[in-house]
Short mmCIF file of C-alpha atoms and ligand atoms in Angstrom, two decimals:
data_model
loop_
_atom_site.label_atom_id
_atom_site.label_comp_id
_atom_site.label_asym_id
_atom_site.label_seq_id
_atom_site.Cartn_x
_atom_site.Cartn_y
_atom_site.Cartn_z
CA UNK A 1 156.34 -20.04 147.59
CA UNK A 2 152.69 -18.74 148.25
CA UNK A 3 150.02 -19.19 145.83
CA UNK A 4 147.27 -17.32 145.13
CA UNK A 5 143.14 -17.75 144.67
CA UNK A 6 143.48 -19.24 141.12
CA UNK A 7 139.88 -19.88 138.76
CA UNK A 8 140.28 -21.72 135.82
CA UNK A 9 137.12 -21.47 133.56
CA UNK A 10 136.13 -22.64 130.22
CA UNK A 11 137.86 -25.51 130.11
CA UNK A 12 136.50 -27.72 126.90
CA UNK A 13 137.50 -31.25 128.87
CA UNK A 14 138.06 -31.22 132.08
CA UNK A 15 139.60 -34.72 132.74
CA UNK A 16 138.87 -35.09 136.15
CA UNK A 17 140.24 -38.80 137.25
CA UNK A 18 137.26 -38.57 140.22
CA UNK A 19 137.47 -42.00 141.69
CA UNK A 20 133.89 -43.63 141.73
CA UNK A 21 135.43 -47.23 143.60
CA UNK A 22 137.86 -46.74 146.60
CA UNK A 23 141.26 -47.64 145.76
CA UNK A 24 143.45 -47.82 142.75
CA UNK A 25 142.25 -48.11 138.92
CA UNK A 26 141.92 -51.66 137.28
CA UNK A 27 140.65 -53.04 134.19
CA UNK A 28 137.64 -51.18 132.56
CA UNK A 29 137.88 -48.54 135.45
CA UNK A 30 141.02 -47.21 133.85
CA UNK A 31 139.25 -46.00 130.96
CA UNK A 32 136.99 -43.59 133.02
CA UNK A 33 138.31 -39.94 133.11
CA UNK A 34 135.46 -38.94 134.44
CA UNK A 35 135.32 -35.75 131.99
CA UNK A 36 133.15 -32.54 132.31
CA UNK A 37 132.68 -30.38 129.35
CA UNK A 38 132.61 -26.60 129.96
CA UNK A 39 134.30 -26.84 133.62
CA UNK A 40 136.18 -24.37 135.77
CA UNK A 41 138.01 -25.46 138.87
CA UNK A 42 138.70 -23.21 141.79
CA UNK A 43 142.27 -23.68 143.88
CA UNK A 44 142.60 -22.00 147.17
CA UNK A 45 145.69 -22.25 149.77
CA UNK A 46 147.34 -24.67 147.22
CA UNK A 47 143.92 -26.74 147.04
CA UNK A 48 141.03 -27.40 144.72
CA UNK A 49 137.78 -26.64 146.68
CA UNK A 50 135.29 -26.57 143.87
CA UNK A 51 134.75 -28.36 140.42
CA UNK A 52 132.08 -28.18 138.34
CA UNK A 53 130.44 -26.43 135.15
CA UNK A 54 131.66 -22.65 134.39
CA UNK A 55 128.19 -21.21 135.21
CA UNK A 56 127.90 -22.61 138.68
CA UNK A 57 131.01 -22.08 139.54
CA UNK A 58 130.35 -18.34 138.39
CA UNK A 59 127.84 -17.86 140.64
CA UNK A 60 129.44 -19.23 143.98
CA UNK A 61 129.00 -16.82 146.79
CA UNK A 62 132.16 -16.72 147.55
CA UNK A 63 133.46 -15.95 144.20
CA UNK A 64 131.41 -13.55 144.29
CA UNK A 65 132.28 -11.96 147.30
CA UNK A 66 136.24 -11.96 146.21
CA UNK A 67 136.12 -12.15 142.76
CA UNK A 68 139.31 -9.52 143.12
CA UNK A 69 141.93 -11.40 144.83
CA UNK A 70 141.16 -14.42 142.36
CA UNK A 71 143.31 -15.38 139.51
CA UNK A 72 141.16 -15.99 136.57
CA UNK A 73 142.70 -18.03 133.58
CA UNK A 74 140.47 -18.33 130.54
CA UNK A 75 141.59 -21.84 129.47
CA UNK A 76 138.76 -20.98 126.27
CA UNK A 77 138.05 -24.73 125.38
CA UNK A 78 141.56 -26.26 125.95
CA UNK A 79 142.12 -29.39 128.15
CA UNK A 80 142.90 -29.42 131.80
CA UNK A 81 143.77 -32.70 133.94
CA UNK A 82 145.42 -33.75 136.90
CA UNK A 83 149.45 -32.71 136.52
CA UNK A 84 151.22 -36.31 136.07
CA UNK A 85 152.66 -38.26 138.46
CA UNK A 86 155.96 -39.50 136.94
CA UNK A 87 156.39 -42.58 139.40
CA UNK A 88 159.79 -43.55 138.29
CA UNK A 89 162.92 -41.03 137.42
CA UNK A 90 167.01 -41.45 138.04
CA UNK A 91 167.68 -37.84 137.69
CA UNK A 92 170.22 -36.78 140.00
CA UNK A 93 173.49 -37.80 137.81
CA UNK A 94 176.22 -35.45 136.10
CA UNK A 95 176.24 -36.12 132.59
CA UNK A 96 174.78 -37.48 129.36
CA UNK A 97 175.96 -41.23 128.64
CA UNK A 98 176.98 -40.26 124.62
CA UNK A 99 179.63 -42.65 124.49
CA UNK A 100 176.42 -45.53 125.34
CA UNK A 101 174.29 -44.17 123.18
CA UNK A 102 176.84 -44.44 119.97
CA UNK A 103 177.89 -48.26 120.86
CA UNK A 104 174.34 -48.69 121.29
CA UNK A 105 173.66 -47.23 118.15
CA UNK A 106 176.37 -49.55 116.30
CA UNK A 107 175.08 -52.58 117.67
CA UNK A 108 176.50 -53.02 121.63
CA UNK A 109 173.90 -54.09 124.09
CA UNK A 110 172.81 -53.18 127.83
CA UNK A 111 175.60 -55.59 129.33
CA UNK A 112 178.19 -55.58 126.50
CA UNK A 113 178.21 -51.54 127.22
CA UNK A 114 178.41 -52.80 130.76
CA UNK A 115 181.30 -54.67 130.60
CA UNK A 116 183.02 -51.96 128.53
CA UNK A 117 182.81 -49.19 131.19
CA UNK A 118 179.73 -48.14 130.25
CA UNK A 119 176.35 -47.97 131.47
CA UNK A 120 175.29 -47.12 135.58
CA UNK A 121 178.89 -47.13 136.32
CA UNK A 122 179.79 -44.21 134.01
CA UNK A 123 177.27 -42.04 135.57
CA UNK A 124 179.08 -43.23 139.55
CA UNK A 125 181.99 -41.68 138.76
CA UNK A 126 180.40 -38.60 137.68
CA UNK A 127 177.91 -38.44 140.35
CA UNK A 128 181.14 -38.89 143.20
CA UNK A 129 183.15 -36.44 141.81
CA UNK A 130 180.39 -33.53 141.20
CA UNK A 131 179.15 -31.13 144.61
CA UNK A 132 175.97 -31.00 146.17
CA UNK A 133 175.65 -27.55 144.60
CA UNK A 134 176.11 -29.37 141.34
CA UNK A 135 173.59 -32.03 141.59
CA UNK A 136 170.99 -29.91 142.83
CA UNK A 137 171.31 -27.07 140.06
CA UNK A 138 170.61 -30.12 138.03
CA UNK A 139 168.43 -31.52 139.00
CA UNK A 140 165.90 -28.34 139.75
CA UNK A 141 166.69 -27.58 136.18
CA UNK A 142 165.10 -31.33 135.68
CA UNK A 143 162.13 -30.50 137.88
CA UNK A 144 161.35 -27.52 135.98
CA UNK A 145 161.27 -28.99 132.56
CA UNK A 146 159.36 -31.44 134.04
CA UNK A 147 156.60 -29.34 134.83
CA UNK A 148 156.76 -27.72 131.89
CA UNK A 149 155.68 -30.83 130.16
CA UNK A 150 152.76 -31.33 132.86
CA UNK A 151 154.53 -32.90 135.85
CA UNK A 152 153.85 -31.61 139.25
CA UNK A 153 154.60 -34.69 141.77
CA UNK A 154 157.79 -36.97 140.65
CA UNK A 155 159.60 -39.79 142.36
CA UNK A 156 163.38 -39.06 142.47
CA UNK A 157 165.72 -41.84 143.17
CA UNK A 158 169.59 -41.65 144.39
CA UNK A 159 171.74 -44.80 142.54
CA UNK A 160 174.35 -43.03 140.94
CA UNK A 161 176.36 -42.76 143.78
CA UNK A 162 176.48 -46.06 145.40
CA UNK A 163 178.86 -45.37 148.28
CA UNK A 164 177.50 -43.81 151.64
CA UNK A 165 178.72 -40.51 151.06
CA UNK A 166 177.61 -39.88 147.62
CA UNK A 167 174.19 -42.02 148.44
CA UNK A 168 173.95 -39.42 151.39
CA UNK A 169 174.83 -36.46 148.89
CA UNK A 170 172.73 -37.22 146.02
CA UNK A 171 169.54 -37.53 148.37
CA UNK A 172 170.28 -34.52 149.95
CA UNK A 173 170.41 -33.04 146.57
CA UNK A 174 167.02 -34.24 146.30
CA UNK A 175 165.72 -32.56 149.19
CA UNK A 176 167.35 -29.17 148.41
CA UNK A 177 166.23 -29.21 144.70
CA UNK A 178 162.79 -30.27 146.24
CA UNK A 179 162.12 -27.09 148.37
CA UNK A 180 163.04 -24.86 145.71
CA UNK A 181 160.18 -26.30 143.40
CA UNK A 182 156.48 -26.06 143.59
CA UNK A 183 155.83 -29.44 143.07
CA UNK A 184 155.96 -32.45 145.15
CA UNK A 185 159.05 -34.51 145.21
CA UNK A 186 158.86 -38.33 146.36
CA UNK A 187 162.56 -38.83 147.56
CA UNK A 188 163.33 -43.05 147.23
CA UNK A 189 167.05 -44.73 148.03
CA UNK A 190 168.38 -47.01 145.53
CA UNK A 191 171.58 -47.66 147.00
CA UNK A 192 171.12 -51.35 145.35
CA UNK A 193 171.08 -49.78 142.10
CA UNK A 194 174.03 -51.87 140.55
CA UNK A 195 177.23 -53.53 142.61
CA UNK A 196 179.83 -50.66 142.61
CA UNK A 197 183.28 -51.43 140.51
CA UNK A 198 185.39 -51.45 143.91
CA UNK A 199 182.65 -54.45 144.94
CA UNK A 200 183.16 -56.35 141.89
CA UNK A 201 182.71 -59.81 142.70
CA UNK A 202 181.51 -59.27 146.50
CA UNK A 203 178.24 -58.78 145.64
CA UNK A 204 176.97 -59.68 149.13
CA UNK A 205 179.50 -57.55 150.91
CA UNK A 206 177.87 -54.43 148.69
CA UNK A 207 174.72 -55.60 149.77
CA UNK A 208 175.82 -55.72 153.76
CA UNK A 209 176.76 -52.19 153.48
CA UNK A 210 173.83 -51.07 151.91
CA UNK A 211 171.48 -52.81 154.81
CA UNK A 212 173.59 -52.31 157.31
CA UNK A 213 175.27 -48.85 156.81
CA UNK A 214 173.78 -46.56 154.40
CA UNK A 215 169.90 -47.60 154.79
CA UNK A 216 170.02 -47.02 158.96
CA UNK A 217 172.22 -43.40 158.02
CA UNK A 218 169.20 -42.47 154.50
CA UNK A 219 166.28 -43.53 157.36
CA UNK A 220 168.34 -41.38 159.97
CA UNK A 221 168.23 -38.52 158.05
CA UNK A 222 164.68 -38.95 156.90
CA UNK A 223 166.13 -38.44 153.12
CA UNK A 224 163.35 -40.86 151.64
CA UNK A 225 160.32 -42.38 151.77
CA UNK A 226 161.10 -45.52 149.52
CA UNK A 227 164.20 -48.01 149.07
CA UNK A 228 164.53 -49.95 145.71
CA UNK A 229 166.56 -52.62 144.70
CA UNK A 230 167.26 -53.18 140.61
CA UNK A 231 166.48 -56.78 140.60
CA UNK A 232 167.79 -58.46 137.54
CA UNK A 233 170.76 -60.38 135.56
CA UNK A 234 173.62 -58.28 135.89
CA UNK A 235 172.41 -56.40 139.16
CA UNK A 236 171.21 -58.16 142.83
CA UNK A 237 169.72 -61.87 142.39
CA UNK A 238 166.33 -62.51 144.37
CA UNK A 239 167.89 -63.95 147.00
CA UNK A 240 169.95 -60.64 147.78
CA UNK A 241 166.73 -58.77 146.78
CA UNK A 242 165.28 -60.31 149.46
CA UNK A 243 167.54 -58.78 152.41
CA UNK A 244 167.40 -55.45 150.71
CA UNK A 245 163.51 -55.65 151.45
CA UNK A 246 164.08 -57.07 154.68
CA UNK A 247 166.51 -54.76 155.45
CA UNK A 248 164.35 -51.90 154.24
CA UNK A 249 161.32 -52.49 155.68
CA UNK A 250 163.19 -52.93 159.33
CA UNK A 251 164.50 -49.13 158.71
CA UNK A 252 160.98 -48.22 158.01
CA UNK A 253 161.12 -47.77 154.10
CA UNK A 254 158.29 -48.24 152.08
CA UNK A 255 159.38 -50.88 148.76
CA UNK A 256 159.37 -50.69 145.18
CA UNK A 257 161.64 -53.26 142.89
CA UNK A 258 162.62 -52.80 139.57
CA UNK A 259 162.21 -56.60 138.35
CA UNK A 260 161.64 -58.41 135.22
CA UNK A 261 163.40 -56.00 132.34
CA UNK A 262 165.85 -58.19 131.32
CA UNK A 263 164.76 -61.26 132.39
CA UNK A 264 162.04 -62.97 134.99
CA UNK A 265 161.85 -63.15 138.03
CA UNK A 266 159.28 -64.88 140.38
CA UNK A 267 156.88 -62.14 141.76
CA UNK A 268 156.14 -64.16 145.26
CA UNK A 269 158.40 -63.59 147.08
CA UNK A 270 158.28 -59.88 146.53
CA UNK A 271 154.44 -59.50 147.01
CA UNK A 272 154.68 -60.93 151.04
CA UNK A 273 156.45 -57.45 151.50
CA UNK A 274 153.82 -55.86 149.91
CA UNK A 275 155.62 -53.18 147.90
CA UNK A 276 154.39 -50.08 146.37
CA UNK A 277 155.13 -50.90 143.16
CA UNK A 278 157.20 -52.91 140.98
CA UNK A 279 158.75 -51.89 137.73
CA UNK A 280 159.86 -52.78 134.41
CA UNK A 281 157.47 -56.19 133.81
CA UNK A 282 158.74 -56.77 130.38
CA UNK A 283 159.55 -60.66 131.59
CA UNK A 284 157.17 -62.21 133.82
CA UNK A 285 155.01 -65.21 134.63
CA UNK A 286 151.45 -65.52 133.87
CA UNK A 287 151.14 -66.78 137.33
CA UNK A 288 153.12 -63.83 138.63
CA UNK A 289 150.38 -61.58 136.94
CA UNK A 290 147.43 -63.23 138.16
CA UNK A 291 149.57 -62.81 141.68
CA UNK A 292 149.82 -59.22 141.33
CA UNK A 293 145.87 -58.45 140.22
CA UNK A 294 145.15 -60.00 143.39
CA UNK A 295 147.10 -57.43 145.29
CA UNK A 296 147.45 -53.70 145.48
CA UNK A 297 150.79 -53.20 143.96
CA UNK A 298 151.30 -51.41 140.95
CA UNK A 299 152.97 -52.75 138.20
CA UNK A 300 154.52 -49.63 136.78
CA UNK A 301 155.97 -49.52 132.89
CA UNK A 302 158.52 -47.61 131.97
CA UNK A 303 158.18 -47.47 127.62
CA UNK A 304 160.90 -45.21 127.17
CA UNK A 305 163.58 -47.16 128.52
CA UNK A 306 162.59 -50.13 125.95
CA UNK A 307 162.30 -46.95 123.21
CA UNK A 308 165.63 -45.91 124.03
CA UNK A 309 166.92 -49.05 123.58
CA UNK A 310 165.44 -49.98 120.74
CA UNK A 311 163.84 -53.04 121.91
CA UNK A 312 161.07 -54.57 120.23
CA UNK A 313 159.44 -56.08 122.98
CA UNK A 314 157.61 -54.14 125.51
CA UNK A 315 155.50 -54.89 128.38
CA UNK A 316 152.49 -57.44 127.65
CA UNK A 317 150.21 -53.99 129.06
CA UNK A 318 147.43 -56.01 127.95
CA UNK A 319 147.74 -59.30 129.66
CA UNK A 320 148.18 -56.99 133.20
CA UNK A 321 144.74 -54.74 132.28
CA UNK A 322 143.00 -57.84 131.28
CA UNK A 323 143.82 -59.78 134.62
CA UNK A 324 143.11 -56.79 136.97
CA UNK A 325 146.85 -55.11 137.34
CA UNK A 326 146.54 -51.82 138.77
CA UNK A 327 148.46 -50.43 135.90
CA UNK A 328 150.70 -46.93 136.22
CA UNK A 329 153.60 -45.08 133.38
CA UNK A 330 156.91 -43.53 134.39
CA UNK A 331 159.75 -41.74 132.52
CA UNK A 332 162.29 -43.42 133.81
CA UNK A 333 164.24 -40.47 133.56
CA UNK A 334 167.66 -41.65 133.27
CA UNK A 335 171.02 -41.04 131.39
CA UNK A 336 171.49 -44.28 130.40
CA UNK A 337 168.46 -46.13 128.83
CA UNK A 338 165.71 -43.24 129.17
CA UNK A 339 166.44 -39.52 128.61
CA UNK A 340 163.19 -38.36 128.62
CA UNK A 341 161.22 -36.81 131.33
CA UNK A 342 158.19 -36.24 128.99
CA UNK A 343 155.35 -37.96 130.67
CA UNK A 344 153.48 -37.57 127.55
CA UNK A 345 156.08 -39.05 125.41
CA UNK A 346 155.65 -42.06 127.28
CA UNK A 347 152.27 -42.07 126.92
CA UNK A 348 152.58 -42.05 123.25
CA UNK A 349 154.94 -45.34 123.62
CA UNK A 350 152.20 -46.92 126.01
CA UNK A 351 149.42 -46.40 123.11
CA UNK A 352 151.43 -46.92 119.82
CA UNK A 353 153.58 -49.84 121.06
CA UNK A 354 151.98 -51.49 124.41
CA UNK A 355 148.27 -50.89 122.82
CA UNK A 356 147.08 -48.82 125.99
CA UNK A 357 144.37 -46.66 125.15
CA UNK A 358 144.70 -42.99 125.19
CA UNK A 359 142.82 -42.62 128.69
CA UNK A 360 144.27 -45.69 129.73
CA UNK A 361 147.63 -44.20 129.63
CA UNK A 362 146.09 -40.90 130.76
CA UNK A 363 145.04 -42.84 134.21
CA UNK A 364 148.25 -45.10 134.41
CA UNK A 365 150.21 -41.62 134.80
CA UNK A 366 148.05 -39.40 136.97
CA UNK A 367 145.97 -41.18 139.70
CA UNK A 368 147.77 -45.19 138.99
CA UNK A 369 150.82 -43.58 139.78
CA UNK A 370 149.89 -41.67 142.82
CA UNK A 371 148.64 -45.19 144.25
CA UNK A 372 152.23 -46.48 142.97
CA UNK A 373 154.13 -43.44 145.39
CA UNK A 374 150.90 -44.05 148.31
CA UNK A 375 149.82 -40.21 147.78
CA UNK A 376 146.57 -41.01 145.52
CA UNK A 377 145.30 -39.06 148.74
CA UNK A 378 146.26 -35.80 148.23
CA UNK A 379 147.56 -36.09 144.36
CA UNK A 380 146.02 -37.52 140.76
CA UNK A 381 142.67 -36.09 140.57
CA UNK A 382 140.68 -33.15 140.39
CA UNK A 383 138.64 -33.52 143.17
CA UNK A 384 137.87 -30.68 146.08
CA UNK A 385 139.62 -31.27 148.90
CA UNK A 386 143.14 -32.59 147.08
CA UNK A 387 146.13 -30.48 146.43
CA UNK A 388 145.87 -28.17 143.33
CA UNK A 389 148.14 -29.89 140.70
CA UNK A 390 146.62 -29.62 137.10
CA UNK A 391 148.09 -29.29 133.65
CA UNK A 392 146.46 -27.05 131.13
CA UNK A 393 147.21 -28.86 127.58
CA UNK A 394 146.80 -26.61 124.25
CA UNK A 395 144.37 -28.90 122.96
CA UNK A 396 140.57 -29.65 122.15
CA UNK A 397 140.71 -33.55 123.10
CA UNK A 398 142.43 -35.23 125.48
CA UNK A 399 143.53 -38.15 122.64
CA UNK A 400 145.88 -35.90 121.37
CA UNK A 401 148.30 -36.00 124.46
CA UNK A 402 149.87 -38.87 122.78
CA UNK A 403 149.14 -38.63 119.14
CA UNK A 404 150.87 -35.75 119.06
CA UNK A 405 154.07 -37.50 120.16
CA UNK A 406 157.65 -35.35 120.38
CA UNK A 407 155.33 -32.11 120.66
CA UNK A 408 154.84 -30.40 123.90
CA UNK A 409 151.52 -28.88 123.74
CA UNK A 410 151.68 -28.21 127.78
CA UNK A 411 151.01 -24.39 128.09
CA UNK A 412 150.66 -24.16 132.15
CA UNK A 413 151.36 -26.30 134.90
CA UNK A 414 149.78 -25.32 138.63
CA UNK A 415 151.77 -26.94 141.17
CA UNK A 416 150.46 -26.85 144.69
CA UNK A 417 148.78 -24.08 143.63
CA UNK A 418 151.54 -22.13 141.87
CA UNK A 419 151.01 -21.41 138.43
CA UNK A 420 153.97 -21.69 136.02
CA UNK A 421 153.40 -20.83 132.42
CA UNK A 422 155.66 -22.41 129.85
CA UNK A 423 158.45 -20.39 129.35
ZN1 ZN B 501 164.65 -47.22 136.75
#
């Protein structure tokens, strides 16, 4: 995949995320988009090198010079921002979980579908049974509509298959659906995504393999960048937790936890590993918050999954902007509890139901959650310099992202420097 010189001019807002502080976004600083009105950007060799008001950028020498070989895209008003980074998606799994979503529907919950055959363990036994070929068809289908909702980088986690094989298949599903899209994949392992049914009851002896098999084989292999552990009633207790961290940071994983969605969990002893992010956050501490704003892990909400469902409590967003939480917003892409891989959808939940404001949820999902997958370097912003990832919305203001909820109004994606139109 090559890309080409690509101009976009005329942009109406051009939300550019440029950081004024070093490091992540907190508190009031989430609010700033940092917008210019009448902007182009210029991408070359997959990066932006120039930003700035249509006339100057017009009269660049270089532009100038090769004014030919350059793309031009007249985005005549509409807005243009960085391409989200959806920091938290399941998406390499076989089917759609219909038979969850009816029980749900006539009054089952999370662990009563659970205990009826339902829920992460459904999706195993389709995961184990399906190829490689399979998963990755899949899964670059995923990718694609993805981007065509504004995504361009997206963490991808294994957990479906929860044996070494399938763990081992499903992340090199990852990788192959990865080079075949223009975007940037984050690969993470989450072998300790729920204990497996042939490991019912011997929890720990799950956990062994995991930290002492199929992390050293994933870190072997180089299949990921992250390890997570689902942390939670029902799933691994702290204390197991625990040695999955210890055991992942040994095989030189970076951490992220999903913690706190169906009940709390104490934050501590999490933070000494210094993870990435954690994820969920619906039950936590006030102690455990004012822990986190005095660190540099995300806390990364995931409003679809409470959508899905149909919870009425959602993450206290508030409470974490107000203490100084360096705040991102995920999909949670997932067959079970969050079918969506609209970034923008989730935005809409953030605002209407977790009282984020519009470009507080527009930060939490570009540059927050490049900080919450470490590549806020090269990724979130439109800034020269960083890779060219931008989404071109059909609209005048950048509000309407997420009042216009269940309405993709995403007409091109540039990935890397690739341009992909909505089809
Ligand atoms: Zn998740």
């Amino acid at each position: 995949m090559k890309s080409k010189p690509l101009l976009l001019a005329n942009i109406g807002q051009l939300l550019t995320l440029r950081a004024s502080a070093p490091g992540p976004r907190r508190g009031a600083a989430l609010s700033d988009l940092g917008i210019l009105e009448d902007a182009s950007v210029l991408c070359l060799g997959g990066k932006i090198v120039s930003v700035g008001k249509t006339k100057d950028a017009l009269c660049d020498p270089w532009l100038k010079k090769n004014r030919r070989q350059v793309r031009e895209i007249d985005c005549s008003g509409r807005v243009v921002l960085p391409g989200f980074v959806d920091s938290h998606t399941h998406p390499v799994f076989a089917h759609p979980r219909l038979i969850d979503f009816e029980k749900r529907i006539s009054g089952a919950n999370y662990e009563e579908i659970a205990e009826a055959g339902g829920g992460i363990r459904s999706s195993i036994v389709g995961v184990r049974k399906a190829t490689k070929a399979v998963l990755t068809q899949k899964l670059l289908a995923a990718l694609r509509d993805m981007a065509s909702y504004g995504t361009t980088a997206v963490e991808a986690k294994s957990g479906y298959g929860l044996d070494l094989a399938s763990e081992l298949k499903s992340l090199e599903a990852i990788r192959a659906a990865a080079r075949q899209w223009p975007g940037t994949v984050v690969p993470t392992f989450l072998g300790a995504h729920t204990v497996p049914p042939e490991y019912r009851r011997r929890s720990q002896a799950y956990v062994d393999l995991v930290c002492n098999e199929m992390m050293p084989a994933v870190a072997k292999r180089k299949l990921a960048r992250f390890a997570d552990v689902f942390c939670d009633r029902g799933a691994f207790s702290a204390q197991e937790a625990e040695q999955i961290f210890r055991a992942a940071e040994e095989n030189g994983f970076a951490l992220r936890a999903h913690i706190g969605q169906l009940s709390e969990t104490r934050l501590a002893p999490f933070l000494r590993f210094n993870p990435a992010s954690l994820d969920h956050l619906d039950y936590v501490n006030e102690a455990d918050v004012r822990a986190l704003a005095a660190s540099d892990t995300v806390a990364t909400f995931v409003p679809g999954a409470n959508y899905f469902l149909g919870l009425s409590r959602y993450p206290n967003a508030r409470q974490f902007i107000a203490a100084g939480v360096v705040v991102a917003l995920g999909t949670d892409y997932n067959p079970g509890s969050s079918p969506t891989l609209s970034v923008p959808m989730a935005m809409s939940l953030a605002c209407t139901h977790m009282k984020m404001s519009a470009a507080e949820a527009i930060t939490a999902a570009t540059i927050n959650g490049a900080w919450a997958l470490r590549i806020a370097d090269q990724k979130g912003s439109i800034e020269p310099g960083k890779d060219a990832d931008l989404a071109v919305f059909n609209l005048k203001d950048h509000r309407e992202i997420p009042y216009w909820f269940g309405v993709n109004h995403c007409q091109l994606t540039i990935l890397n420097g690739i341009a992909e139109e909505r089809p």
